[in-house]
Amino acid sequence: MHEFSICRSLLGQVEALAVEHRARRVTSLKVAVGPLCGVEPGLLERAYSLARCGTVADAAPLIVETSPIVVECRTCGRESAAAANRLICAHCGDYRVELVSGDELILLSVEMECSGAREAEDDAPDARPLAAAGT
Amino acid sequence: MCQTCGCALAKAPAAAAGRAPGRMVEVEVVRALLADNDHRAAHNRAHFDAAGVLVVNLMSSPGSGKTALLEATIKAERERGGAGLRIGVIEGDLETDNDARRIRRHGVPAVQITTGGACHLDAAMIHGAIDELDLAGLDVLFIENVGNLVCPAGFDLGHHQAVALLSVTEGDDKPAKYPVLFRAADLVLISKADLLAHFDDFDPLRAEAAVRGLASEAPVVALSARDGSGLQRWLDWLGARVAENRRRIASGPEAVAVGVGQPGAHAHDGPAHHHVHRRRHHEANRP
């Protein structure tokens, strides 16, 4: 159950972002979890539901995006889908492939509620305003 | 939510009455979830490179013979006299310092990390342990990870090489069952090979085919710490990695920059992280 350690790391990043953007609270977060990253999405969600307690993300749902396993063959150069324990080229059968997608373990985005003032937005070029809360 | 056990108690809406509605913003991050661990691992690797020591992360299920392999390795290197590698060991277990004591009996420095309940070592634990070692006096530092085929795979410790052990008694399909860990290995050792005569359902070729099925070109070497068969191939591999690591460090500070010389490891604008794909790994994840 290393998913709990991963949640603590995730929430550490989220809390730092909330402080940086002077957020009142975090309303949702989105992560990408590939089948080959070693983290089970279901266990991550359950660990997260405990780990978030008492943090700025206390009520924020975790949105988990999974990605397909895709390999590119170094022999024939073509891409194909693959299973986690069968990372071989579907076209020529070679095992000498590169993983193009499938081992991601990434925090993609954080949605948060900031104070009504506009300065926070000006400070944060990466922040995209959404609809005002409650509207 | 209840903060004691996490049960879903009814909760008042977070936007409390009397407070002006805030603005919702979405911040795009695209950063490794384990960026903090990866950053610490890069820091450890800088320590190891400054001392010129090769660090090998040994991973396997419990009881597959990691400590026995280390003991046989220590003995073999000692027999080479002055040419033998100077070895140090960090032992990871949930409880007891039995393994560190076993290693110290051979006159080799060993630091025990007891993780309590934790199922893996992480870079911060390793950083704590290296304070207790004279790294400059070592050629190789082995990190014997917690016996577990799942969790250790996800955590970069700052090591240069990852070695997975698979003992004959475990079955030759383990790489297919635990692909994440075996895919991370630079070398796969089939341990307790002296038992192959008694376990005719274990086929080393099938084990190797399962490793190839993970798109891994890692050498697969069968050995026995007990009767010494196959041990020389392991020692040759180890010696070659030590020499290769020294050449990399000697070739200049650029090469010592975090991650160079390690397949798939690289630094980006954020803290360094470690994964294998060579392209599109950021673009592919942008929403």
Coordinates of N, CA, C and O in Angstrom, one line a residue, chain A residues 1-2 5-6 8 10 12 18 20 39-40 43 46 58 61 72 76 81 99 102 105-106 110 112 115 118 121 131:
Chain A
M1 N 0.8 -1.2 0.0 CA 0.0 0.0 0.0 C 0.9 1.3 0.0 O 0.9 2.0 1.0
H2 N 1.6 1.4 -1.1 CA 2.4 2.7 -1.2 C 1.6 3.8 -1.7 O 2.0 4.9 -1.7
S5 N 1.5 6.9 0.7 CA 2.7 7.7 0.6 C 2.6 8.7 -0.6 O 2.9 9.8 -0.6
I6 N 2.0 8.1 -1.7 CA 1.9 8.9 -2.9 C 0.8 10.0 -2.7 O 1.0 11.1 -3.2
R8 N 0.2 11.5 0.1 CA 0.8 12.5 0.9 C 1.7 13.4 0.1 O 1.7 14.6 0.3
L10 N 1.3 13.9 -3.1 CA 0.3 14.7 -4.0 C -0.3 15.9 -3.2 O -0.3 17.0 -3.7
G12 N 0.9 17.3 -0.6 CA 2.0 18.3 -0.3 C 2.1 19.3 -1.5 O 2.2 20.5 -1.3
A18 N -2.0 25.8 -3.4 CA -3.1 26.6 -2.8 C -2.5 27.8 -2.1 O -3.1 28.9 -2.2
E20 N 0.3 29.3 -2.9 CA 0.9 30.1 -3.9 C -0.3 31.0 -4.6 O -0.1 32.1 -4.9
V39 N 0.9 2.1 -9.6 CA -0.2 2.6 -8.7 C -1.5 2.1 -9.2 O -1.9 2.3 -10.4
E40 N -2.3 1.6 -8.3 CA -3.6 1.1 -8.6 C -4.6 2.2 -8.4 O -4.7 2.7 -7.3
L43 N -7.0 1.9 -5.4 CA -6.4 2.1 -4.1 C -6.0 3.5 -3.9 O -6.0 4.0 -2.8
R46 N -9.0 5.4 -2.7 CA -9.4 5.1 -1.3 C -8.4 5.7 -0.4 O -8.7 6.3 0.7
D58 N -9.7 19.0 1.6 CA -10.6 18.2 2.4 C -11.8 17.7 1.7 O -12.3 16.5 1.9
P61 N -12.8 16.2 -4.8 CA -12.7 14.9 -5.4 C -11.4 14.8 -6.2 O -10.9 15.7 -6.7
E72 N 6.2 1.9 -29.2 CA 6.7 2.1 -30.6 C 7.9 1.1 -30.8 O 8.8 1.0 -30.0
C76 N 10.5 -2.0 -36.5 CA 9.6 -1.7 -37.6 C 9.1 -0.2 -37.5 O 8.5 0.3 -38.5
A81 N -0.9 -0.8 -29.5 CA -1.4 -0.9 -28.1 C -0.8 -2.2 -27.5 O -0.4 -3.2 -28.3
L99 N 8.3 2.6 -24.7 CA 7.0 2.9 -24.2 C 6.7 4.4 -24.6 O 7.4 5.3 -24.3
G102 N 1.8 5.1 -20.9 CA 1.3 4.1 -20.0 C 2.0 4.0 -18.6 O 1.5 3.3 -17.8
L105 N 2.5 9.0 -13.9 CA 2.0 9.2 -12.5 C 2.2 10.7 -12.3 O 3.2 11.2 -11.8
I106 N 1.2 11.5 -12.8 CA 1.4 12.9 -12.9 C 0.2 13.7 -12.3 O -1.0 13.3 -12.5
V110 N -5.2 21.4 -10.8 CA -5.8 21.6 -9.6 C -6.9 22.7 -9.7 O -6.5 23.8 -10.3
M112 N -9.3 25.3 -7.8 CA -9.4 25.9 -6.5 C -10.3 27.1 -6.5 O -10.5 27.8 -7.5
S115 N -9.9 33.9 -3.5 CA -10.7 35.0 -3.0 C -11.2 35.9 -4.1 O -10.7 35.7 -5.3
R118 N -8.8 40.3 -7.6 CA -8.3 40.0 -8.9 C -6.8 39.8 -8.9 O -6.3 39.2 -9.8
E121 N -5.1 36.4 -9.7 CA -5.1 35.9 -11.1 C -3.9 36.5 -11.8 O -3.3 35.9 -12.6
A131 N -16.0 29.5 -14.0 CA -17.2 30.2 -13.5 C -17.0 30.5 -12.0 O -16.4 29.7 -11.3

